PDB file of C-alpha atoms in Angstrom:
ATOM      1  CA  UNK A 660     102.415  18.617 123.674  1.00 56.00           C
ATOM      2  CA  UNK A 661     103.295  21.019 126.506  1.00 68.00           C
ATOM      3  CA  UNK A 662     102.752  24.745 126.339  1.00 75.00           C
ATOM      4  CA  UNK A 663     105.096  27.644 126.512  1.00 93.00           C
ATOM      5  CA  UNK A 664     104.136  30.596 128.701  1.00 95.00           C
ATOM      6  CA  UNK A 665     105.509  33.850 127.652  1.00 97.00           C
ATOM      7  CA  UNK A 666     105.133  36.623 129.866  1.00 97.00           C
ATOM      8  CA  UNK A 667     104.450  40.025 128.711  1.00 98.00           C
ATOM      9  CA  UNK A 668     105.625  42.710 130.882  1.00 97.00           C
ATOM     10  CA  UNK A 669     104.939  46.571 130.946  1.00 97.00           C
ATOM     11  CA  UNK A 670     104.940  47.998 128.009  1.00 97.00           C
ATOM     12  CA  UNK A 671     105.814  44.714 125.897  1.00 97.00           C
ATOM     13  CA  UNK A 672     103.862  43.494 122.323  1.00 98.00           C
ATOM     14  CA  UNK A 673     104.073  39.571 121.962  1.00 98.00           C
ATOM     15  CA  UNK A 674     102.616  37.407 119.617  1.00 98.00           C
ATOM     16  CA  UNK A 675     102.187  33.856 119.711  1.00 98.00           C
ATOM     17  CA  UNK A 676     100.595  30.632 118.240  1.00 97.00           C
ATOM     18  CA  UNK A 677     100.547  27.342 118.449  1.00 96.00           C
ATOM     19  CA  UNK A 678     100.902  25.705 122.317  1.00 96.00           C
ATOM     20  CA  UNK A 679     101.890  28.952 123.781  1.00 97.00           C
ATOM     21  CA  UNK A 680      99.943  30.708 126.387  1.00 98.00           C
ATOM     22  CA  UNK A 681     100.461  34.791 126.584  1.00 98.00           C
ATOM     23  CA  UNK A 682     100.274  36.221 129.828  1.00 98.00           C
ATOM     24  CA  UNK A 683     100.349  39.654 131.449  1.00 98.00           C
ATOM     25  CA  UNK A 684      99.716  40.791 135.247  1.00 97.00           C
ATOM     26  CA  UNK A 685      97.367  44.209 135.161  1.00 97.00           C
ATOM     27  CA  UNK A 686      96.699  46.863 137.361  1.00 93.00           C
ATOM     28  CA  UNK A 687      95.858  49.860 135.733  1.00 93.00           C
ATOM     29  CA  UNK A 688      97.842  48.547 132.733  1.00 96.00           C
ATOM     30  CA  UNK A 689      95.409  47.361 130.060  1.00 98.00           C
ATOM     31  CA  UNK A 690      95.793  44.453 128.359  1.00 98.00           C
ATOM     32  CA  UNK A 691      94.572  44.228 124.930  1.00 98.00           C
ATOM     33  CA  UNK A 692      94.596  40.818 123.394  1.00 98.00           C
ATOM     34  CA  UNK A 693      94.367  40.125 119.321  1.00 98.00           C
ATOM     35  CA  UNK A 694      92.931  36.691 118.085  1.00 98.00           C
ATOM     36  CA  UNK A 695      92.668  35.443 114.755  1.00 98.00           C
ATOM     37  CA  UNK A 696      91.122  32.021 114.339  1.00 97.00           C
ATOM     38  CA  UNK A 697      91.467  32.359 110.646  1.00 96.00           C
ATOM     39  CA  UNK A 698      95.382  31.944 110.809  1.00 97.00           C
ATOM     40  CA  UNK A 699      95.993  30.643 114.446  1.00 97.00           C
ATOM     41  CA  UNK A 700      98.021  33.515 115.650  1.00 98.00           C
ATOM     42  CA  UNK A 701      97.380  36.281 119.074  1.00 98.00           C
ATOM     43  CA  UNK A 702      98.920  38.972 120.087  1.00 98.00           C
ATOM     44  CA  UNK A 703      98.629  40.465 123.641  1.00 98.00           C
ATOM     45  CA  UNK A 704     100.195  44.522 124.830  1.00 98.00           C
ATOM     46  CA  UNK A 705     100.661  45.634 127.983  1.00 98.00           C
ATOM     47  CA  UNK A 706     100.036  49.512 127.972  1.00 98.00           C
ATOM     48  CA  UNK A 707     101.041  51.637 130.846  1.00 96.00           C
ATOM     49  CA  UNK A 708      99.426  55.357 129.652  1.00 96.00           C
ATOM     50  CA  UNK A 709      96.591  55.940 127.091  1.00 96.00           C
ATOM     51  CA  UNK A 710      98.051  58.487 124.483  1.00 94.00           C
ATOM     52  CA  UNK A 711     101.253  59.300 123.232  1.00 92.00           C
ATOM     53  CA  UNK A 712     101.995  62.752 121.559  1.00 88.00           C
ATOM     54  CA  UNK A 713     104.288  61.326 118.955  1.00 89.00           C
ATOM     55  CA  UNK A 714     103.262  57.853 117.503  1.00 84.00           C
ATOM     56  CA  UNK A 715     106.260  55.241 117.724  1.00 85.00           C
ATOM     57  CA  UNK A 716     107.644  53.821 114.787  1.00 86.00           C
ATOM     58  CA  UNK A 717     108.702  50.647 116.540  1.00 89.00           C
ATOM     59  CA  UNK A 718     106.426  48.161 118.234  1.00 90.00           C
ATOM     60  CA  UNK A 719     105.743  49.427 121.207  1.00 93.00           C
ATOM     61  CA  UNK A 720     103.241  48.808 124.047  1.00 95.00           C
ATOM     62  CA  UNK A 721     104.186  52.079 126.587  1.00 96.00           C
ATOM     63  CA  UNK A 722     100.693  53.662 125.509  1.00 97.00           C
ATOM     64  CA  UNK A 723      97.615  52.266 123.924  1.00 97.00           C
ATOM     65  CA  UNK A 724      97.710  54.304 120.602  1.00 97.00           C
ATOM     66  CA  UNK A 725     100.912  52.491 119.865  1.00 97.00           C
ATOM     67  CA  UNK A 726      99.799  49.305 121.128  1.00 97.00           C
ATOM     68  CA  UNK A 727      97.020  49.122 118.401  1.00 96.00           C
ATOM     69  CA  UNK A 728      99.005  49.589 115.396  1.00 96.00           C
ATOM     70  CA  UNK A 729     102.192  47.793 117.044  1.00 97.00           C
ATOM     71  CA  UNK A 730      99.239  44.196 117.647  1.00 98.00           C
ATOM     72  CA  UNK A 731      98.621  44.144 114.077  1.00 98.00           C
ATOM     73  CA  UNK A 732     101.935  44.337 112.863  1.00 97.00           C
ATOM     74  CA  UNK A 733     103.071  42.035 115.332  1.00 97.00           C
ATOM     75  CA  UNK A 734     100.487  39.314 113.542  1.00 98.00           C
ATOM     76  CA  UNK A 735     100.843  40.730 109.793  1.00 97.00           C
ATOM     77  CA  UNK A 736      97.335  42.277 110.076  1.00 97.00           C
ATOM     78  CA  UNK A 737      96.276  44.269 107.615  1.00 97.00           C
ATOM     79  CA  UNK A 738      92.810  46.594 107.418  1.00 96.00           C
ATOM     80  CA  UNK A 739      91.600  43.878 105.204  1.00 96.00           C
ATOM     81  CA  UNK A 740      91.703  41.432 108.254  1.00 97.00           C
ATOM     82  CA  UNK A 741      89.941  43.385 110.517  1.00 97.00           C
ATOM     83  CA  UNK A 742      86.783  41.713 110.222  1.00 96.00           C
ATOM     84  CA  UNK A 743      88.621  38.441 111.061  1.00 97.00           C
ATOM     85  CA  UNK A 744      90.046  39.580 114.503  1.00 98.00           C
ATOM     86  CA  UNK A 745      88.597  39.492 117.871  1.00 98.00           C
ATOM     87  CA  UNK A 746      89.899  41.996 121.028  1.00 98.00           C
ATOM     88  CA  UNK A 747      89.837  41.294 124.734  1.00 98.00           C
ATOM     89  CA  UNK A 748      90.627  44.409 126.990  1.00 98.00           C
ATOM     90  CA  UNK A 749      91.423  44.164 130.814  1.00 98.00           C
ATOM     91  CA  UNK A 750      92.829  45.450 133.117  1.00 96.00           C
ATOM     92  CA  UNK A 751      92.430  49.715 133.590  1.00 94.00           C
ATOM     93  CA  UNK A 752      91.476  49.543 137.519  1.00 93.00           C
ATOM     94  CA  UNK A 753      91.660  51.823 140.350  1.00 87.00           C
ATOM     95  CA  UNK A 754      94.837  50.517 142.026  1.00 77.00           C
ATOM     96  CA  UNK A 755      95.983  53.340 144.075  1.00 70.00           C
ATOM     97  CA  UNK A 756      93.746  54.807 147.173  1.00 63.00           C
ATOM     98  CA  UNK A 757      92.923  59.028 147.337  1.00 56.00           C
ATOM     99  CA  UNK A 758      91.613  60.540 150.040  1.00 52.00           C
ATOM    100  CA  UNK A 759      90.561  62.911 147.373  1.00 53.00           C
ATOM    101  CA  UNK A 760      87.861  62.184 144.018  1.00 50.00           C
ATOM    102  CA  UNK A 761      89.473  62.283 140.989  1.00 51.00           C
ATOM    103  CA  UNK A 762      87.991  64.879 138.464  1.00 52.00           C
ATOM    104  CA  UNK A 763      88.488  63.446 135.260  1.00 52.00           C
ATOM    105  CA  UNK A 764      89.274  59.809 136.014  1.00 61.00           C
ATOM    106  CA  UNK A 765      91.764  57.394 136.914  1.00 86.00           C
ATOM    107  CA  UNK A 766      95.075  56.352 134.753  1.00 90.00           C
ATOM    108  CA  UNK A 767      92.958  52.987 134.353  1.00 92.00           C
ATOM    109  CA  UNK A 768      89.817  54.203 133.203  1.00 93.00           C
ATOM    110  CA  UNK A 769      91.363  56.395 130.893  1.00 95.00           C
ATOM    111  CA  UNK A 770      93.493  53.030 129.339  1.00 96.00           C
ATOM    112  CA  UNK A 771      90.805  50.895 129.301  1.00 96.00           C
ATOM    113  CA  UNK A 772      88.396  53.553 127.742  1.00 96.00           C
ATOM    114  CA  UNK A 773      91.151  54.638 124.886  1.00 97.00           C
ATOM    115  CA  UNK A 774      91.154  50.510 124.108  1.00 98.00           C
ATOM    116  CA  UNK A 775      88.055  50.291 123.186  1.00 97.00           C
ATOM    117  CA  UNK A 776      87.783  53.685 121.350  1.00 97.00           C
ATOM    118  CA  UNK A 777      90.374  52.746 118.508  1.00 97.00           C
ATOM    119  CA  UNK A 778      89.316  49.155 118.493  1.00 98.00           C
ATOM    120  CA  UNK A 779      86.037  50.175 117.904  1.00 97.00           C
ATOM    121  CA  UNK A 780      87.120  53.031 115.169  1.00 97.00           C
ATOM    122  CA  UNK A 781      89.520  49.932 113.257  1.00 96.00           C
ATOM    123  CA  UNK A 782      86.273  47.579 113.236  1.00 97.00           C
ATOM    124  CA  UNK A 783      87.767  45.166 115.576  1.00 98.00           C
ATOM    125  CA  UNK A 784      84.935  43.470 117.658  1.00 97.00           C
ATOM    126  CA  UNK A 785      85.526  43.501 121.222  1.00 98.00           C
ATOM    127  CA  UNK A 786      84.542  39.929 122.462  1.00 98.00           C
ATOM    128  CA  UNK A 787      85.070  40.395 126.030  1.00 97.00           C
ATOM    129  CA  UNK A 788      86.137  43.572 128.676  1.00 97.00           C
ATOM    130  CA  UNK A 789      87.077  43.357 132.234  1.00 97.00           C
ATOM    131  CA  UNK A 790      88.135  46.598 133.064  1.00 96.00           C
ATOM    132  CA  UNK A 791      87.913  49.008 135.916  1.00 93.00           C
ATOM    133  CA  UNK A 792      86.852  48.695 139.866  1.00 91.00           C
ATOM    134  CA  UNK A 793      90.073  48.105 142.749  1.00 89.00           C
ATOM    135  CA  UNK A 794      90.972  44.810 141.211  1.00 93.00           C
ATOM    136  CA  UNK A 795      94.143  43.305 139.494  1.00 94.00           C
ATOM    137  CA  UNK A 796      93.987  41.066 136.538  1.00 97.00           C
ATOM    138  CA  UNK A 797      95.944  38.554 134.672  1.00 97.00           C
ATOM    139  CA  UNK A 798      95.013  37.956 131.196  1.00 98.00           C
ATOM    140  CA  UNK A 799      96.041  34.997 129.395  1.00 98.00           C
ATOM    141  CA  UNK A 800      95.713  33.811 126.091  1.00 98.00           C
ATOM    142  CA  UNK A 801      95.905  30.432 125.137  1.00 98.00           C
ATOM    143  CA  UNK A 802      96.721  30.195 121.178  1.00 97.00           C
ATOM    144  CA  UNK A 803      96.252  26.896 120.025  1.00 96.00           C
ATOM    145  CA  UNK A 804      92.585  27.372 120.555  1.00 97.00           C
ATOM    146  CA  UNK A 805      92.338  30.879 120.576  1.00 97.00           C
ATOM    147  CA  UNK A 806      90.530  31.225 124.409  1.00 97.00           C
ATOM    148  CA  UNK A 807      91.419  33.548 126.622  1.00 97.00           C
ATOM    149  CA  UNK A 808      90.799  33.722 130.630  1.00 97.00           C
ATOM    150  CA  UNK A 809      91.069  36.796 133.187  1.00 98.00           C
ATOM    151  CA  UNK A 810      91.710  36.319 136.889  1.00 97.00           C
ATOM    152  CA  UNK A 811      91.221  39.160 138.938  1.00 95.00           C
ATOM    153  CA  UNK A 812      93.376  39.452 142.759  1.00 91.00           C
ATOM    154  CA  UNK A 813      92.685  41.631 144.877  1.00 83.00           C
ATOM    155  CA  UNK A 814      95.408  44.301 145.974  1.00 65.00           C
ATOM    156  CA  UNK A 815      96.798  43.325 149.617  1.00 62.00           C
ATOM    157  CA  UNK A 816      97.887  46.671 151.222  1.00 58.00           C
TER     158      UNK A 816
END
């Protein structure tokens, strides 16, 4: 059987099972990857900002507190199935040099950081984060068997 790549750009939701592999390119993006053994099925967002000041009411992947609700949707999750799902967050680096420190953090920190907050508050164990530093990622999920790997590149000015 041969797999299917599906590329998630910026600001995308995808889900996927069976032989396709879910893919996304990060910089300060985050990633944020939904597994669920139980019913073979992932979903993987690409999230460009952290918060929104009016939640979408479409799937949508532009910032992370749309990604989270948009993920479960996306794979007919439910509160009930939290227990059953694991996360993977990457991406959320440091991608553009200042000749000046940043006071309150970097786009990517703050992506990466608001991940892992709402995953945490919906009960959704985090199996895996690769976030921060001057690094890109790719993050790919493989949904037949419900793996995931993370490259990292480094950023060629």
């Amino acid at each position: 059987m041969s797999t299917l790549d599906v590329y998630v750009g910026m600001c995308e939701v995808r889900s996927g099972k069976g032989a396709q592999i879910l893919r996304s390119t990060l910089g300060s993006c985050v990633g944020i990857g939904i597994l669920w053994p139980q019913r073979g099925v992932c979903a993987l967002a690409h999230c460009l900002l952290p918060e929104s000041a009016v939640p979408s009411t479409q799937l949508s992947a532009k910032y992370v507190t749309d990604a989270i609700p948009s993920l479960l949707a996306s794979i007919g999750a439910t509160a009930d199935h939290y227990s059953e799902l694991d996360a993977v967050v990457a991406g959320g680096a440091f991608m553009m040099p200042h000749t000046r420190p940043i006071l309150h953090g970097g786009i990517g920190e703050s992506n990466a950081l608001t991940a892992q907050r709402l995953l945490a508050e919906a009960g959704i164990r985090v199996i895996h984060t690769e976030t921060g530093g001057h690094v890109g990622r790719q993050l790919s999920i493989h949904c037949d068997t419900q793996r995931f790997v993370v490259r990292s590149f480094e950023r060629v000015i």
